[in-house]
Structures are given as structure tokens and as C-alpha cells.
PDB file of C-alpha atoms in Angstrom:
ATOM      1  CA  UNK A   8    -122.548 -77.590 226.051  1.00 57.00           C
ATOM      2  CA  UNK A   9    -119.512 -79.558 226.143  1.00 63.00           C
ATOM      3  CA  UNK A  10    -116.615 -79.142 223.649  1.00 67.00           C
ATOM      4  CA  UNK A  11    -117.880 -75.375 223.495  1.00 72.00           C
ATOM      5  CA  UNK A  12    -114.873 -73.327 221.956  1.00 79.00           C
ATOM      6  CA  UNK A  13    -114.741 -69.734 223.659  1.00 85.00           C
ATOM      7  CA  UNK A  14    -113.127 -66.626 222.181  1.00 90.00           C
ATOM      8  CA  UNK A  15    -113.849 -62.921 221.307  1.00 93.00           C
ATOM      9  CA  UNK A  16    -117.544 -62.587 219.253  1.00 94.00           C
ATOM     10  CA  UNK A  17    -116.397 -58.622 218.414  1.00 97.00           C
ATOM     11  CA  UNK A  18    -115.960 -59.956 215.165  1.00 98.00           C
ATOM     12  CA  UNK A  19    -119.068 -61.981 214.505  1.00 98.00           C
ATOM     13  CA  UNK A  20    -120.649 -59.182 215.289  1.00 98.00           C
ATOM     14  CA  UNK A  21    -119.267 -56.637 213.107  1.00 98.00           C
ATOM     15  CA  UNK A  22    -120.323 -59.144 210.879  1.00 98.00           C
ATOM     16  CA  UNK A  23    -123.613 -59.331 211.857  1.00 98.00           C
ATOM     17  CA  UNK A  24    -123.573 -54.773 211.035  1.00 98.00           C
ATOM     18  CA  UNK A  25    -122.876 -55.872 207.633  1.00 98.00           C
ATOM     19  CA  UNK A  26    -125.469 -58.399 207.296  1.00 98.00           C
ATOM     20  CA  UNK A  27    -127.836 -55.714 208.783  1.00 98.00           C
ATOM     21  CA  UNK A  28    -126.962 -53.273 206.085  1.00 98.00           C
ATOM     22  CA  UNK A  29    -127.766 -55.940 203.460  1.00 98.00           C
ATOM     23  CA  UNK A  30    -130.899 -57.073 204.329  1.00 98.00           C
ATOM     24  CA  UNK A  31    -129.739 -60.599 205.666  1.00 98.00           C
ATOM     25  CA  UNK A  32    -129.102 -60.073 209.628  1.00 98.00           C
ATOM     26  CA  UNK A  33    -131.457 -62.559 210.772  1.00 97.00           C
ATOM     27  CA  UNK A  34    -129.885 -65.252 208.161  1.00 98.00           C
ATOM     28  CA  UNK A  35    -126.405 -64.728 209.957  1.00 98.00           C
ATOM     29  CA  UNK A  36    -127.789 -64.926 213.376  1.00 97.00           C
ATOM     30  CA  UNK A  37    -129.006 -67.827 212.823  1.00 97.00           C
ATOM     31  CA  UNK A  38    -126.214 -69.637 210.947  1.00 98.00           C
ATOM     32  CA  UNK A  39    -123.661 -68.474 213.849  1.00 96.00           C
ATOM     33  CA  UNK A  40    -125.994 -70.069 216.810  1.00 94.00           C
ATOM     34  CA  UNK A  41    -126.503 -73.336 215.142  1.00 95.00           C
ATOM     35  CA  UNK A  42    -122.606 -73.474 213.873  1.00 95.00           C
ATOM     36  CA  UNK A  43    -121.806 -72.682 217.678  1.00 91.00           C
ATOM     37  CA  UNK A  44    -124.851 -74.708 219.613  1.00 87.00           C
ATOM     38  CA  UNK A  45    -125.681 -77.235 217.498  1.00 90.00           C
ATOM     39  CA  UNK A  46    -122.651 -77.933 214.928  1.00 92.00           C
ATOM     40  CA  UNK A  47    -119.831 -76.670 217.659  1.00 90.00           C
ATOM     41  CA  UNK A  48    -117.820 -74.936 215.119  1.00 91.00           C
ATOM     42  CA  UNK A  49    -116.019 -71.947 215.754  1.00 91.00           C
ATOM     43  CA  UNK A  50    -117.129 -68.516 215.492  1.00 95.00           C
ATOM     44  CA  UNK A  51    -114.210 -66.714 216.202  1.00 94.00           C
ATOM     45  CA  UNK A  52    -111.455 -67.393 213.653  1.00 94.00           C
ATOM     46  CA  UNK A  53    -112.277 -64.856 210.159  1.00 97.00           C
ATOM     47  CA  UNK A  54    -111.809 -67.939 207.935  1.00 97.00           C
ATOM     48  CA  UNK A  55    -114.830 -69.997 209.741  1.00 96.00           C
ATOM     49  CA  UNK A  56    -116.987 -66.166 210.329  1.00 98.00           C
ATOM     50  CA  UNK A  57    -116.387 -65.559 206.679  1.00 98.00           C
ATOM     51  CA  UNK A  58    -117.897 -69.250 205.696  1.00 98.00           C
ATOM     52  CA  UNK A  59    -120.811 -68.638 207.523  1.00 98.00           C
ATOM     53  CA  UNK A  60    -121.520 -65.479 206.057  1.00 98.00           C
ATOM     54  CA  UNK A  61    -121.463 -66.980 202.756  1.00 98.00           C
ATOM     55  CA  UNK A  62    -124.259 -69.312 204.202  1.00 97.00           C
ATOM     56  CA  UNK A  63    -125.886 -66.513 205.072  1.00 98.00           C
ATOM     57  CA  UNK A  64    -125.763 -65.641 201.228  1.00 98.00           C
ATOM     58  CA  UNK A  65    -123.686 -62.625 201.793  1.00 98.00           C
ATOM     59  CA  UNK A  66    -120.726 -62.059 199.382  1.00 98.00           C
ATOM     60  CA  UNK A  67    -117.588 -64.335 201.388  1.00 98.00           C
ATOM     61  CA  UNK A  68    -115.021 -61.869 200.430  1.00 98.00           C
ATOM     62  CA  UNK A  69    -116.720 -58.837 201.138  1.00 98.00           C
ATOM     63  CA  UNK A  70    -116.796 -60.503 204.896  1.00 98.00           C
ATOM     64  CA  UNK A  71    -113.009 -61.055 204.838  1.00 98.00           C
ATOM     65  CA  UNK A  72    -112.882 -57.437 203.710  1.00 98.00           C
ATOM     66  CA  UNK A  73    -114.724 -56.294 207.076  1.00 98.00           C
ATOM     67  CA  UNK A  74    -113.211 -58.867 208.695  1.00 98.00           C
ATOM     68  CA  UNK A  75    -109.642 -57.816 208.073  1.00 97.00           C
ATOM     69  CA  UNK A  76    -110.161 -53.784 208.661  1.00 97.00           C
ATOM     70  CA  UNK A  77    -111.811 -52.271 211.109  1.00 94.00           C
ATOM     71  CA  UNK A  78    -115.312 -51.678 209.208  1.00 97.00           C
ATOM     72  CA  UNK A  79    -118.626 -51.629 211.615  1.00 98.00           C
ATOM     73  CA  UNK A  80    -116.740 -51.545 214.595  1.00 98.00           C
ATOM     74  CA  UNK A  81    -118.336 -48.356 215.936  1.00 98.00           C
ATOM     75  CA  UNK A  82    -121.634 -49.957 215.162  1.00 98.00           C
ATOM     76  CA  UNK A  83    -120.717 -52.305 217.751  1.00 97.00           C
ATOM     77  CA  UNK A  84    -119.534 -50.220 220.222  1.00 97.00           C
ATOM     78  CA  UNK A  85    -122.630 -48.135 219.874  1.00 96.00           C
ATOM     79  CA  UNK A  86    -124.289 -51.466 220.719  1.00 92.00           C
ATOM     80  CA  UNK A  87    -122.159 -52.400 223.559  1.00 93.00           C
ATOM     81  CA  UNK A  88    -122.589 -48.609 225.081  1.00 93.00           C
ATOM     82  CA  UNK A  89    -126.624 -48.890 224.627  1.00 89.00           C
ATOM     83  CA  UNK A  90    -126.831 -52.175 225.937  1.00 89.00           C
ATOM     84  CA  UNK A  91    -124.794 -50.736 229.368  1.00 90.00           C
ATOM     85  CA  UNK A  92    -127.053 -48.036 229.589  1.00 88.00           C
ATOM     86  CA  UNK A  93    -130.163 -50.578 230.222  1.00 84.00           C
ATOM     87  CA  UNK A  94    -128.152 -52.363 232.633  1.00 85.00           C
ATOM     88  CA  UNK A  95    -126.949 -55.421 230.392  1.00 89.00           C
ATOM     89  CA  UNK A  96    -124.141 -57.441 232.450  1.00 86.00           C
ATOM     90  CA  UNK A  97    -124.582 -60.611 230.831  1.00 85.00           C
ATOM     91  CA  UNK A  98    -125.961 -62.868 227.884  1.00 82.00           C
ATOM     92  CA  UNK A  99    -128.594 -63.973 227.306  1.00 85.00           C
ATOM     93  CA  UNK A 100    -130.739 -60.671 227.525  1.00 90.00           C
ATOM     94  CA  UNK A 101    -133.384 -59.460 226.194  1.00 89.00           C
ATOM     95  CA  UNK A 102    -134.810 -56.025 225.684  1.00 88.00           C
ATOM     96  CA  UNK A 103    -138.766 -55.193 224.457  1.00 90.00           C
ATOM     97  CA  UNK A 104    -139.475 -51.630 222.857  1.00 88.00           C
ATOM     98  CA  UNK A 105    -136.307 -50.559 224.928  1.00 81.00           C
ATOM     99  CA  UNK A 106    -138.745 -50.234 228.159  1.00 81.00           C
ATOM    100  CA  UNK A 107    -138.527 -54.231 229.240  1.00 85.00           C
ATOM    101  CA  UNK A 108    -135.930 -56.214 229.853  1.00 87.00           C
ATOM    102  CA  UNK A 109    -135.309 -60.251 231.048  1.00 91.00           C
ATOM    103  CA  UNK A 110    -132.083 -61.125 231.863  1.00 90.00           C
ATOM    104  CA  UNK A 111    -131.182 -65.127 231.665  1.00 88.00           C
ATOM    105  CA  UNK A 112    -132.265 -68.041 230.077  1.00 88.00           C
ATOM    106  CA  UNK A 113    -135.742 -67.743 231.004  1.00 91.00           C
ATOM    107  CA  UNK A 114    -138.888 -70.330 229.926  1.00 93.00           C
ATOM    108  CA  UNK A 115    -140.635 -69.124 226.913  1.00 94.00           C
ATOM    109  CA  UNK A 116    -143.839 -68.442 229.324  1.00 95.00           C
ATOM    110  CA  UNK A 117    -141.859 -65.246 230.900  1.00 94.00           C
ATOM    111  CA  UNK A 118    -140.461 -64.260 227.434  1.00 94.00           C
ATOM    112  CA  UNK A 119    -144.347 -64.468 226.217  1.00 95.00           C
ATOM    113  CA  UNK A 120    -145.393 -62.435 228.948  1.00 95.00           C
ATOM    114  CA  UNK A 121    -143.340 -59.454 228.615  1.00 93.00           C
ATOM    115  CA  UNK A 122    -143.811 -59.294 224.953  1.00 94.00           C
ATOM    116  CA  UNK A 123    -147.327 -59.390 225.747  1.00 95.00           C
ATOM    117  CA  UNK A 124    -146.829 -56.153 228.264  1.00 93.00           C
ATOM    118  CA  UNK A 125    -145.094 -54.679 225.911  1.00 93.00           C
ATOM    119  CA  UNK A 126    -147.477 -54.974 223.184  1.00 93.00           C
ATOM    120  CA  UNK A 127    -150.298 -54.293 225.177  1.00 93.00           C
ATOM    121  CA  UNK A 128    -148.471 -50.697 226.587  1.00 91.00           C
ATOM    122  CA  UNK A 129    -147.748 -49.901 223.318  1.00 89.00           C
ATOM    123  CA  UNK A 130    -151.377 -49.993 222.383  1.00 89.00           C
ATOM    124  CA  UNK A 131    -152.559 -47.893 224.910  1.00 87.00           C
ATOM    125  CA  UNK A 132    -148.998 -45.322 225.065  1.00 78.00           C
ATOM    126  CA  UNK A 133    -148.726 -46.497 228.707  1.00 71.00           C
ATOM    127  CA  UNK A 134    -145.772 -45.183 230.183  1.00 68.00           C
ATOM    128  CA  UNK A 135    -143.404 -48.463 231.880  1.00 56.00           C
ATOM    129  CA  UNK A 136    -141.495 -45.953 234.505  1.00 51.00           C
TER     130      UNK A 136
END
């Protein structure tokens, strides 16, 4: 984790809105974790966001056209508001079927075993609460 830029992700993720509405959401995601984790590029400058979403084989000056307005960023704050309202403080986190969540970096046995509970309650309409 050393030589890890920081910065704002607001944009990335507007980004990743856009990728959503064409198809290709999952394609971004990944290209911005291995550009920051593996590659240790930056993800917060528009030049370097709009390069990876051309990797992501969306159109690189649509992105710049998000990127320099203010396009999908009630998207995100919709996000950011749902994701306070289950309790989020903190990254990583994950949420199953909106009724479990795991906060941290957690071993892929714990991970495993909520999506099992979750799969498993949704099977049977079992009510989490």
C-alpha cells in the first residue's frame, strides 16, 4: 500500500453512474481498483478517470463530458444517503439483499457466510430483523 495517492473518488464515481447506465459498470470497477491497487495510478485527476473509462470501452469523451459538468452527481448522493441509512462509516463494506452487512476487510470465509444467509433467507422469505 505504499506510494498510495489519496484524493476525492466523487468523481470516479459519477463515473462509475455512467458506466451503469451503459451496461459496463463492472468493467470500470474493475479497471479503477487495479489502476489504484495494483498499477498505483491515480484515480482522481479527470484526465487519468477519463483513460480508464476508455479501458472500460466507454466512449473517453463522453467521460470528460460528465466529468467536466455536474452529470450523475445526484446518483451519487443518493448512494452516499442510502449507504448512511444502513450505518456505512467506512470502506470496505459490504451490504447483501440490503438486510446484511460486513464492515472491514474481512476473510472470504465471513463474506461466504453471509452470502450464504442471505441466500438461504431469501429462499425461505425469512425476515433478518
Amino acid at each position: 500500500m505504499d506510494g498510495l495517492r489519496s484524493g476525492s473518488t466523487r468523481d470516479a464515481h459519477r463515473l462509475l453512474q455512467l458506466a451503469k447506465a451503459r451496461g459496463r459498470q463492472d468493467e470500470l470497477a474493475e479497471c479503477l481498483h487495479r489502476a489504484y491497487f495494483t498499477e498505483q495510478r491515480s484515480v482522481f485527476d479527470h484526465a487519468a478517470l477519463a483513460d480508464l473509462a476508455a479501458d472500460a470501452a466507454l466512449d473517453r469523451d463522453e467521460a470528460l463530458g460528465v466529468l467536466a459538468g455536474g452529470e450523475y452527481a445526484r446518483d451519487v448522493d443518493a448512494d452516499e444517503a442510502m449507504a448512511r441509512s444502513l450505518g456505512v462509516t467506512g470502506v470496505p463494506f459490504f451490504v447483501f439483499d440490503r438486510r446484511y452487512a460486513v464492515s472491514g476487510a474481512q476473510p472470504p470465509e465471513v463474506l461466504a457466510q453471509a452470502l450464504e444467509r442471505t441466500w438461504a433467507d431469501a429462499a425461505t422469505g425469512a425476515d433478518p430483523l
